[in-house]
mmCIF file of C-alpha atoms in Angstrom:
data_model
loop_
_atom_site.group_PDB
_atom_site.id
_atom_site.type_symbol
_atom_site.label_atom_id
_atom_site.label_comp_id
_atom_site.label_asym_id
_atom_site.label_seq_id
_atom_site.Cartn_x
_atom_site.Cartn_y
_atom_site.Cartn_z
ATOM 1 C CA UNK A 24 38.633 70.599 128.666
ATOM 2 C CA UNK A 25 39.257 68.601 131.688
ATOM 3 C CA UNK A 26 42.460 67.341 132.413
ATOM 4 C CA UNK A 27 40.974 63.682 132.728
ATOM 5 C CA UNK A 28 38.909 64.589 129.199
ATOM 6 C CA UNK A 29 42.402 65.732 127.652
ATOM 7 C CA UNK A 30 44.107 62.579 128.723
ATOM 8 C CA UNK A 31 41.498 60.037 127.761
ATOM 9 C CA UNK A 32 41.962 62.058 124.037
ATOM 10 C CA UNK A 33 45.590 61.785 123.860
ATOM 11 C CA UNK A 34 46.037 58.076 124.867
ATOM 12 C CA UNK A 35 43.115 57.649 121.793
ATOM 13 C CA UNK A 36 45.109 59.315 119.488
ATOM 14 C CA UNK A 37 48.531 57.664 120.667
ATOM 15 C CA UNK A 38 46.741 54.371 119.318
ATOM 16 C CA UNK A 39 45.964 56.092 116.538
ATOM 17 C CA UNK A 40 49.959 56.820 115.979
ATOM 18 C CA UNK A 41 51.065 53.373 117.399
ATOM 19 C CA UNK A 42 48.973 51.734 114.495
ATOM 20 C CA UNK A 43 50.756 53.724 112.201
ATOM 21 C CA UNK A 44 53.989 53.487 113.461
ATOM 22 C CA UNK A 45 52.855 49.446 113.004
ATOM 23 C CA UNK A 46 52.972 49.995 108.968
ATOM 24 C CA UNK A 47 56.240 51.428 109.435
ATOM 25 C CA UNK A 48 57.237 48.359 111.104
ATOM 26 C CA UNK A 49 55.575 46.019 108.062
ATOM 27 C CA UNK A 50 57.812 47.929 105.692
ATOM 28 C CA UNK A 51 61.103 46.864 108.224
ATOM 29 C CA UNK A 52 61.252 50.461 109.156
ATOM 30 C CA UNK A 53 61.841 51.815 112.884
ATOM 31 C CA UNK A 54 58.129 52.113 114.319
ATOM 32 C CA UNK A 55 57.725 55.269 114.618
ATOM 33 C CA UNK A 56 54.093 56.751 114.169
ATOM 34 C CA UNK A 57 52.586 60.278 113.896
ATOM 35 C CA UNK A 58 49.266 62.040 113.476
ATOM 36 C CA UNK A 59 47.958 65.353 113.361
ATOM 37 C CA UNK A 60 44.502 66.443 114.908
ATOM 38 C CA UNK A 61 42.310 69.325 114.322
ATOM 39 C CA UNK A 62 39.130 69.939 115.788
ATOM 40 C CA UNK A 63 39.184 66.019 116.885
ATOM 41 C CA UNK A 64 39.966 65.454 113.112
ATOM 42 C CA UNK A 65 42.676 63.754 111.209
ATOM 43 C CA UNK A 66 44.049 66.135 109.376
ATOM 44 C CA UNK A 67 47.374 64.501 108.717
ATOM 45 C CA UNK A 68 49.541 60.924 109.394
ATOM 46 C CA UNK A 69 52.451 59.676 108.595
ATOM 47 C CA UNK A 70 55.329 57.063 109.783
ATOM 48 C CA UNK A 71 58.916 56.249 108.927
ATOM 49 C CA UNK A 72 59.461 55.419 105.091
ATOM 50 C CA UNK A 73 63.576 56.401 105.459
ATOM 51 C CA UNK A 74 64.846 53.394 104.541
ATOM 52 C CA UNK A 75 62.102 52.568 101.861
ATOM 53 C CA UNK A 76 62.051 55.790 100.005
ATOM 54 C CA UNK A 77 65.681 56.732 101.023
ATOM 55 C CA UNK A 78 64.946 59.627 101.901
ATOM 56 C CA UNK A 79 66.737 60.775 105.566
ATOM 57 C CA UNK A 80 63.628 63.164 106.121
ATOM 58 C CA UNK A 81 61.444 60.178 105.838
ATOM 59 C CA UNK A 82 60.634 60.610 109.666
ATOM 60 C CA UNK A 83 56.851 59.854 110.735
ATOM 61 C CA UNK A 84 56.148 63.788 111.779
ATOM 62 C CA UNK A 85 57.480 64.906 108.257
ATOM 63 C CA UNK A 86 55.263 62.956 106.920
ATOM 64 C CA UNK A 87 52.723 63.910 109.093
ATOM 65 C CA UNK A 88 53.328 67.577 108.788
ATOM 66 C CA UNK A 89 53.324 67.528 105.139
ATOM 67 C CA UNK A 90 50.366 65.590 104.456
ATOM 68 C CA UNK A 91 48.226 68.314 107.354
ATOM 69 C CA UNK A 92 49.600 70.922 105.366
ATOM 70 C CA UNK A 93 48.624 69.823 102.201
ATOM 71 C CA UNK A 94 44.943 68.886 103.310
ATOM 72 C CA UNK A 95 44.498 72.595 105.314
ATOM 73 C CA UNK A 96 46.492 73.720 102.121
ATOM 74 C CA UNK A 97 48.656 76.062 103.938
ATOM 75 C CA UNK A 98 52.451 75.469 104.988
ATOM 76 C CA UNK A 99 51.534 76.536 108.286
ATOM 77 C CA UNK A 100 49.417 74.261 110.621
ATOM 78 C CA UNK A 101 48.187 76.108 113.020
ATOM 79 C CA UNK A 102 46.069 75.107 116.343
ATOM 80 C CA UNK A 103 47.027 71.463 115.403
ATOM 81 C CA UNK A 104 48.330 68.665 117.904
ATOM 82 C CA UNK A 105 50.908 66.156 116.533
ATOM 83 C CA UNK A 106 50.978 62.601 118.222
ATOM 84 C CA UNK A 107 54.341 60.960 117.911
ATOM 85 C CA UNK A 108 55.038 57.507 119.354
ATOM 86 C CA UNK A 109 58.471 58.715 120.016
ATOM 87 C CA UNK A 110 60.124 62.194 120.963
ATOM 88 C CA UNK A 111 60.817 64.102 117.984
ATOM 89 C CA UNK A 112 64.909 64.513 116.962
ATOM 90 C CA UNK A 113 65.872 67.830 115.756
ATOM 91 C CA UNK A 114 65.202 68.005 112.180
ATOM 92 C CA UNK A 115 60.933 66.750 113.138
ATOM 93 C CA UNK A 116 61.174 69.104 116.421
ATOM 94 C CA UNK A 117 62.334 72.572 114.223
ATOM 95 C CA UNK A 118 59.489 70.836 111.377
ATOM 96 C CA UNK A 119 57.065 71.102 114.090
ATOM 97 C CA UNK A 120 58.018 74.976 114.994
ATOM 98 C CA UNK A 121 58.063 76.128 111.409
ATOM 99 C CA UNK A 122 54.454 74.425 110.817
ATOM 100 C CA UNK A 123 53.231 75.902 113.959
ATOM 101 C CA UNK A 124 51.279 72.997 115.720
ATOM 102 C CA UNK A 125 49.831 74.419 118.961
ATOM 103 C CA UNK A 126 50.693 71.213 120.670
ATOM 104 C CA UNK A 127 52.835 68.028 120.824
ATOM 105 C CA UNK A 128 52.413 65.027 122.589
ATOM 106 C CA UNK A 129 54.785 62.346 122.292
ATOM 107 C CA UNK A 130 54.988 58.458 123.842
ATOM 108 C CA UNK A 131 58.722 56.889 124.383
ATOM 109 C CA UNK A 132 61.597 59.586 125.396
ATOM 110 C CA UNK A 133 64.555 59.197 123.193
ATOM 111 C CA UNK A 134 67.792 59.855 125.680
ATOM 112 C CA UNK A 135 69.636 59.422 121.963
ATOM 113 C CA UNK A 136 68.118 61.603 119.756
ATOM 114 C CA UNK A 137 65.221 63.259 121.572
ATOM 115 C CA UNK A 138 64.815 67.689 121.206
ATOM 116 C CA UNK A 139 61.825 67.922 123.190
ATOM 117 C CA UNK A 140 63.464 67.539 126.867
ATOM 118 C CA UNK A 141 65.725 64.862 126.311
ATOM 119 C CA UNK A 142 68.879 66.239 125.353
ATOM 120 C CA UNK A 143 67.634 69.651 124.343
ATOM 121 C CA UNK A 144 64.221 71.590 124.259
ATOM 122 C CA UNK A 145 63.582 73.128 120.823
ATOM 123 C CA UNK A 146 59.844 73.619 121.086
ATOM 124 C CA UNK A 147 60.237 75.847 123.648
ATOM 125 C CA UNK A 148 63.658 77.453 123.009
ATOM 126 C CA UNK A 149 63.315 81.112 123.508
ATOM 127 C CA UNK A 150 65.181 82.600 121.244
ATOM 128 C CA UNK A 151 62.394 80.970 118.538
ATOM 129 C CA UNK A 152 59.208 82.694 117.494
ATOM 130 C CA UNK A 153 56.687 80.288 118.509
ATOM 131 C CA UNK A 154 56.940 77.840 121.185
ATOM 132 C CA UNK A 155 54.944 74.359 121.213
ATOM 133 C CA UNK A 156 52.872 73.032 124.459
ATOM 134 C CA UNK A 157 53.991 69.838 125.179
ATOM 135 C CA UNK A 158 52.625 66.949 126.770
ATOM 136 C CA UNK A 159 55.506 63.691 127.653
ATOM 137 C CA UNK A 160 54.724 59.740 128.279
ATOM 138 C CA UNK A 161 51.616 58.972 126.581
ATOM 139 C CA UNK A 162 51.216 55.470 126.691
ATOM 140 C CA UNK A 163 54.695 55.884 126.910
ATOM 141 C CA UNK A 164 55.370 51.965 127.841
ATOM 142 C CA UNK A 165 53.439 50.803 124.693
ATOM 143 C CA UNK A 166 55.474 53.400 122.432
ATOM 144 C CA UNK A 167 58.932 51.764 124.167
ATOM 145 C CA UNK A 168 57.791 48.114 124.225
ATOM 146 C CA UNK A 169 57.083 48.593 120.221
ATOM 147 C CA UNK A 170 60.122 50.434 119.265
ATOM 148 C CA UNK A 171 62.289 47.948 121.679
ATOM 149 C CA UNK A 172 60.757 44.467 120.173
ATOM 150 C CA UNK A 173 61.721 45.698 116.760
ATOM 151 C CA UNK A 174 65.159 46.430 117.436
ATOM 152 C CA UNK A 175 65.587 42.937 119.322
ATOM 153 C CA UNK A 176 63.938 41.644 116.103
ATOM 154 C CA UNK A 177 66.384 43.368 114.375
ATOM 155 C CA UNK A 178 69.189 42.447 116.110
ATOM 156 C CA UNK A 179 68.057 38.445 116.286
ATOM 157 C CA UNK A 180 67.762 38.447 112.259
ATOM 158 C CA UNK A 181 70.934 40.237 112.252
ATOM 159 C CA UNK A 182 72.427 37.224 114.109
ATOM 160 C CA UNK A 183 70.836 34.409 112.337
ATOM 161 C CA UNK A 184 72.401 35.843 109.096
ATOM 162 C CA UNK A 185 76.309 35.972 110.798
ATOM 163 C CA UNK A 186 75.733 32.503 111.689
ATOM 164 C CA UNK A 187 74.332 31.184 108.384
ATOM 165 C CA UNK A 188 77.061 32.714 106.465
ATOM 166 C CA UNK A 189 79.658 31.277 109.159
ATOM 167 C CA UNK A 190 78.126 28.176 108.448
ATOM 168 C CA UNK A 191 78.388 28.335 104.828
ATOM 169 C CA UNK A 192 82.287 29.149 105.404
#
């Protein structure tokens, strides 16, 4: 595949993963989106339901990852790519190892949180059994400007409320 090909495919299926990290976002969860892609298939998709299933493994590529696995019904995903809108955090990254995915591809670095080059590297530690291709900053400034407008919404409501109940005082 060409390397102009293989772009034009992950940007598609970035949207893909920014619509779902969208429903996240409905539900007032952080927008964070992932899908999983076989064969130019959907094979899995998930996005952040922490908060409304309280559940602290309610991250989108959990989700993800166990709905592929289900489908190819087999705990191991093999010669799959995950599309995150934002870098995986430790608990998703070792997720993505143990399921095998070939590939990940990810949108907004997280300098917080982020194991896939940010702070650390776990899909390609190695001391691990299987190491993950990775591909960094897909439509990376749509995957920021979403997860950054929710937190400002976030922060804004957060606000309003201090100042209504000051009012009320």
């Amino acid at each position: 595949m060409s390397d102009l090909h293989q772009r034009q495919q992950d940007e598609y299926w970035m949207r893909y993963a920014l619509s779902l990290a969208d429903r996240a976002s409905q539900l007032a969860e952080v927008p964070v989106g992932a899908v999983i892609v076989l064969d130019n298939k959907v094979i899995g998709e998930g996005y952040n339901r922490s908060i409304i299933d309280v559940d602290p493994c309610g991250h989108a590529e959990i989700m993800a990852i166990q709905d592929a696995a289900k489908r190819v019904n087999n705990y191991r995903v093999l010669d799959a790519t995950i599309y995150v809108t934002l870098e995986p955090c430790s608990m998703c990254a070792g997720a993505i190892v143990h399921a095998r995915l070939k590939r990940t591809v990810f949108g907004a670095a997280d300098a917080k949180t982020g194991c896939v080059g940010s702070i650390m590297n776990i899909l390609q530690h190695p001391s691990l059994n299987h190491q993950v291709d990775i591909a960094s900053g897909v439509l990376a400034d749509e995957c920021s400007t979403q997860i950054s407008r929710f937190f400002k919404a976030r922060r804004a409501s957060i606000k309003a409320e201090k100042k209504a109940k000051q009012a009320l005082q």
